[in-house]
Short mmCIF file of C-alpha atoms in Angstrom, two decimals:
data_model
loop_
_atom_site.label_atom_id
_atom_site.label_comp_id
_atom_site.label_asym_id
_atom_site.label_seq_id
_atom_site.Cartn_x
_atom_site.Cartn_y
_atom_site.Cartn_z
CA UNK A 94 162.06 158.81 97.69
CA UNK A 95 159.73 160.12 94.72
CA UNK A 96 158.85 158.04 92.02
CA UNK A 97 157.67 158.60 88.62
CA UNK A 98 154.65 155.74 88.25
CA UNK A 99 154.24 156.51 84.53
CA UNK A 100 157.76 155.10 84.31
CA UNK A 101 156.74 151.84 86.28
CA UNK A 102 153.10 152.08 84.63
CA UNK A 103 155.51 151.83 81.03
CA UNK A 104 157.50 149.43 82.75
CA UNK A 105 154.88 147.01 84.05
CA UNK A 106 152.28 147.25 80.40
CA UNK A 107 155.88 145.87 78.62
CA UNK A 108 156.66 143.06 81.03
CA UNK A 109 152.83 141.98 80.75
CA UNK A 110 153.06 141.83 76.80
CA UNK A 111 156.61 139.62 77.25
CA UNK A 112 155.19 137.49 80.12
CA UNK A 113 152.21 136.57 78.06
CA UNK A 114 154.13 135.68 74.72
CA UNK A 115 156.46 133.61 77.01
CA UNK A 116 153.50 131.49 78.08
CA UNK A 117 152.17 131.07 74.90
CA UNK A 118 155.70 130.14 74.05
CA UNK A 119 155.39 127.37 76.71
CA UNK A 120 152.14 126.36 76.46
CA UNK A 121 152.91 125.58 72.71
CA UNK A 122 155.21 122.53 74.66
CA UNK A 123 152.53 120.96 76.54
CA UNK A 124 148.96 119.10 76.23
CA UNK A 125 147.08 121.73 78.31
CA UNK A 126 147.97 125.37 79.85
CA UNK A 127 149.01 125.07 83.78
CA UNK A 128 149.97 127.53 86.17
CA UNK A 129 153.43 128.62 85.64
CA UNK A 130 153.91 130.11 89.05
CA UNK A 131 153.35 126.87 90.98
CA UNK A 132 156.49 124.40 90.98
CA UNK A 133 154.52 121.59 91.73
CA UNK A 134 152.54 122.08 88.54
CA UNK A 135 155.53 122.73 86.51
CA UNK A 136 157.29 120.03 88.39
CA UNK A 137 154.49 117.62 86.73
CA UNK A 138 154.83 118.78 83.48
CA UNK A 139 158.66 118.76 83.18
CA UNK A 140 159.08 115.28 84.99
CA UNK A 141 156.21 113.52 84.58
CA UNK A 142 154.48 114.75 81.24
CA UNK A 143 158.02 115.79 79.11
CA UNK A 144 159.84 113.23 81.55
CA UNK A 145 163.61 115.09 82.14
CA UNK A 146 165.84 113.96 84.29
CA UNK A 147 165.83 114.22 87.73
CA UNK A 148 169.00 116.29 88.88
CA UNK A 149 167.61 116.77 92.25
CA UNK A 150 164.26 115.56 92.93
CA UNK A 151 161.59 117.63 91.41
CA UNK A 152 163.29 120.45 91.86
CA UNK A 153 162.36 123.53 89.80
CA UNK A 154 165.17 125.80 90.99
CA UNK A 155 166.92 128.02 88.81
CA UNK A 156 170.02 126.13 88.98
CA UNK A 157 168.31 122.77 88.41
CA UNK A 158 166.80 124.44 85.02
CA UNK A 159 169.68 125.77 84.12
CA UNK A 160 171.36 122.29 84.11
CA UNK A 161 168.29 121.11 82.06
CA UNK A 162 168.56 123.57 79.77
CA UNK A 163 169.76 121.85 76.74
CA UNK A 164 167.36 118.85 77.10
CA UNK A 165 164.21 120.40 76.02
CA UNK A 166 163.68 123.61 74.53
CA UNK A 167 160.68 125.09 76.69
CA UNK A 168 163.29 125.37 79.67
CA UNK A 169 164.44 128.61 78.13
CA UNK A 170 161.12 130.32 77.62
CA UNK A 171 160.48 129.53 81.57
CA UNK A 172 163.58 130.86 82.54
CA UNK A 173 162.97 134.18 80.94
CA UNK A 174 159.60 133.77 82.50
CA UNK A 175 160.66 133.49 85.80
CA UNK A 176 162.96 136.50 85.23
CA UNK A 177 160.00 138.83 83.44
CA UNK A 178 157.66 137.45 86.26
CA UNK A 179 159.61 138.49 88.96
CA UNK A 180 160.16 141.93 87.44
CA UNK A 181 156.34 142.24 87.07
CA UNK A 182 155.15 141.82 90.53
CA UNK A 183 158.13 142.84 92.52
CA UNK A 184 159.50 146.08 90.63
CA UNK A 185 156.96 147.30 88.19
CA UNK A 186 153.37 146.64 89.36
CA UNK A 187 154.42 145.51 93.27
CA UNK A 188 156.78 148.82 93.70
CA UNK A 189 153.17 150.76 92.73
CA UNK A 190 151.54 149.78 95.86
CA UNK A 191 153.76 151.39 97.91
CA UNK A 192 153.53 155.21 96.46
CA UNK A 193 152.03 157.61 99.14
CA UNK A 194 149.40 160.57 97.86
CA UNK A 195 152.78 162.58 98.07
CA UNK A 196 154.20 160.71 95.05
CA UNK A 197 156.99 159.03 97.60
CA UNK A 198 157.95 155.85 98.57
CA UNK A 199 158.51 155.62 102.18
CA UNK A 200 160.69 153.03 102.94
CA UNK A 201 162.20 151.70 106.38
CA UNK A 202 166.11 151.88 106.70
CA UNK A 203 166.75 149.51 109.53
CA UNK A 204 170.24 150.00 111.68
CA UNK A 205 170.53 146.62 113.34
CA UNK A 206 168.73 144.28 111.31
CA UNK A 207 172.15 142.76 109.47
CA UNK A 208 175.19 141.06 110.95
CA UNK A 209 177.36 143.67 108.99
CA UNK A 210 176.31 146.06 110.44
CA UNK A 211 175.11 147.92 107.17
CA UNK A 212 171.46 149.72 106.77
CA UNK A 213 168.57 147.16 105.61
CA UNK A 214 165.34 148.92 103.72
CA UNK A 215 162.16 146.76 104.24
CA UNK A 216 158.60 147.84 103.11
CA UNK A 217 159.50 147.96 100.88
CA UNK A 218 163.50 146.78 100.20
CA UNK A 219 165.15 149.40 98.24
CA UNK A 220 168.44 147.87 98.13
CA UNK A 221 167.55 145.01 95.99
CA UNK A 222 166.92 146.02 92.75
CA UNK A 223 169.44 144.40 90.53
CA UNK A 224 171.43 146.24 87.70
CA UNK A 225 172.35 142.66 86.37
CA UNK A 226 170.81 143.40 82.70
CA UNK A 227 169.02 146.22 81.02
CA UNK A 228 165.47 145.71 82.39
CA UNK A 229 165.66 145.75 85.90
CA UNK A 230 167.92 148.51 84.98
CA UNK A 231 165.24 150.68 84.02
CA UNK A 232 163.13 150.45 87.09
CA UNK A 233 165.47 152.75 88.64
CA UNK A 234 164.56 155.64 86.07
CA UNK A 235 161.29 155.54 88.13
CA UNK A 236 162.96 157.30 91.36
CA UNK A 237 163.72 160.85 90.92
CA UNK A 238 164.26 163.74 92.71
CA UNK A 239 161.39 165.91 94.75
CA UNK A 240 160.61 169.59 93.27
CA UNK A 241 163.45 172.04 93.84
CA UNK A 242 165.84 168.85 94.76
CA UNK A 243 168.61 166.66 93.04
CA UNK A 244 169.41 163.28 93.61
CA UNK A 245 173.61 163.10 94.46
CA UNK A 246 174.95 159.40 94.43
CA UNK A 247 178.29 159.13 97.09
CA UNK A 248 180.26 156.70 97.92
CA UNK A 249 183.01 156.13 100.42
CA UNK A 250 186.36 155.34 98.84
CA UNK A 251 188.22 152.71 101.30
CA UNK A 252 186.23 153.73 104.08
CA UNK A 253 186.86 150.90 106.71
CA UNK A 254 190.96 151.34 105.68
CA UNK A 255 190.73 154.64 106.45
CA UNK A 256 188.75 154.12 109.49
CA UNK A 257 191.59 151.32 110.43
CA UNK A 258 194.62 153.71 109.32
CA UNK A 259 193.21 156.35 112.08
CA UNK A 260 192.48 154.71 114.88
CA UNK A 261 195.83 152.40 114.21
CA UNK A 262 197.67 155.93 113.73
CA UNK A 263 199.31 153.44 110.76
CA UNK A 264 201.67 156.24 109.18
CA UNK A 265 202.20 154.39 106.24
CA UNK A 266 198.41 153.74 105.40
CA UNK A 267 197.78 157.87 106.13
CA UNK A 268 200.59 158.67 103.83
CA UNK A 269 199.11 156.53 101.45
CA UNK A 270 195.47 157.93 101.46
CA UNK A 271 196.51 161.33 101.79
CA UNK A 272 198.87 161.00 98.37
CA UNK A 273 195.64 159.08 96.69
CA UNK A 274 197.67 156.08 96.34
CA UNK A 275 196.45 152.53 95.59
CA UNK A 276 196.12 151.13 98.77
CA UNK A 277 196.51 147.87 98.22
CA UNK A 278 199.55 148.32 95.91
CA UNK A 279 201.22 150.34 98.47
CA UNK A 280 200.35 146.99 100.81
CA UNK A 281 202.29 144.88 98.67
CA UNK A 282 204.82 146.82 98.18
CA UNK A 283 205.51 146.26 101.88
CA UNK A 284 204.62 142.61 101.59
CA UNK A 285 207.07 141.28 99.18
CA UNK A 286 209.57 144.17 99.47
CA UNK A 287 209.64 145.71 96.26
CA UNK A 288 209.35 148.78 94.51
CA UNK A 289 207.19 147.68 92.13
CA UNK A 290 204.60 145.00 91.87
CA UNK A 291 202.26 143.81 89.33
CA UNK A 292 198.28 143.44 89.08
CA UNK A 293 198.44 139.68 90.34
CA UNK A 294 200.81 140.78 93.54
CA UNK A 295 198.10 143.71 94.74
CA UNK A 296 195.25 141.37 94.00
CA UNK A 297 196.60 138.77 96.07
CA UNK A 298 197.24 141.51 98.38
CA UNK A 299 193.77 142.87 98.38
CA UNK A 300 192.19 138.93 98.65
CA UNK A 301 194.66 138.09 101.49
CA UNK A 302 193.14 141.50 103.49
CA UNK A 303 189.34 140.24 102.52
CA UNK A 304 190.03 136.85 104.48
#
C-alpha cells in the first residue's frame, strides 16, 4: 500500500513533543529521572520510592495502573505515556522503516496463520492499527492510493449467513436477504412466533446465533 511519510514524519515530530512533556510531567513526581520504558524501574519507583499498593505484585500492567489511578497523581501522566509511546515507535516512526524506494509498504497477508480462518498481515501488521481515539486515528491518513488509483473500502454484509442460507438452500433466510431484511429480526420472528418483535427480542436473537 502507498504511504504518505510526511504524514507519519507530522505524526511522529507531535508524539515526540507530547512524550517528552509527559516525562517531564513524571519526573516532576520523583527524586531522580528513570527509564520509563522498563517496568522494573517504574515498578521501583511506584512501590518502593512512592510506596502504592500492591494489587498484584509489582505489576505495571495497564489494568493494575488503572486501578491505581486515583492514589497518586503521576499514574495518569504514565498512562498517556504508555499510550503516546506506543504510537511513537509502532505507528509513526516504526511504520517508517518499512517504506520501499517505491513509496509502498509491502506487507505479508498470511492465509493460515489464524484459527478463524481470516487473513493475518505481519511485517509489518496492518490490521492493528486502532481507531479507538483521534490519534491513532490519524495514522491511517498516511496510506493512500498509488498514481492513477483509488482506494475503495468493502465490506461483506452477513457474509457467513448468506454463505449458510445457500448451501442450507434455507428458503426463509434467501427470502430474507434477497428483500434486504434484518436478518436477525426475521430470526426472531420465527423464534417466538410473532409478527413483530422488539430490539431486545432480535438482540437476544443475534447473541443466541453468536454462541
Amino acid at each position: 500500500i502507498c504511504v504518505d511519510p510526511q504524514v507519519l514524519d507530522d505524526i511522529a515530530e507531535k508524539t515526540m513533543a507530547k512524550i517528552e512533556a509527559l516525562e517531564t510531567e513524571i519526573y516532576a513526581y520523583v527524586k531522580e529521572p528513570f527509564n520509563l520504558n522498563s517496568p522494573k524501574q517504574l515498578s521501583e519507583v511506584l512501590f518502593d520510592e512512592l510506596e502504592l499498593p500492591q494489587i498484584k505484585k509489582r505489576s505495571t500492567a495497564v489494568g493494575v495502573l488503572e486501578a491505581l489511578e486515583d492514589k497518586h497523581p503521576i499514574i495518569a501522566p504514565v498512562l498517556e505515556y504508555r499510550k503516546y509511546q506506543k504510537l511513537y515507535s509502532t505507528y509513526a516512526h516504526g511504520l517508517s522503516k518499512y517504506i520501499s524506494d517505491d513509496h509502498k509498504i509491502h506487507t505479508s497477508f498470511n492465509q493460515h496463520a489464524t484459527q478463524t480462518g481470516r487473513l493475518s498481515s505481519s511485517d509489518p501488521n496492518l490490521q492493528n492499527i486502532s481507531v479507538r481515539d483521534e490519534e491513532t486515528r490519524q495514522i491511517r491518513r498516511a496510506f493512500v492510493a498509488s498514481k492513477d488509483s483509488y482506494l475503495v473500502s468493502i465490506d461483506y454484509s452477513q457474509i457467513e449467513l448468506r454463505v449458510l442460507a445457500y448451501l442450507a438452500h434455507e428458503e426463509k433466510m434467501i427470502e430474507a436477504f434477497k428483500n434486504d431484511e434484518d436478518i436477525h429480526q426475521r430470526t426472531a420472528r420465527e423464534i417466538f412466533h410473532k409478527e413483530d418483535v422488539d430490539q431486545a427480542e432480535a438482540i437476544m436473537e443475534f447473541m443466541m446465533a453468536q454462541m
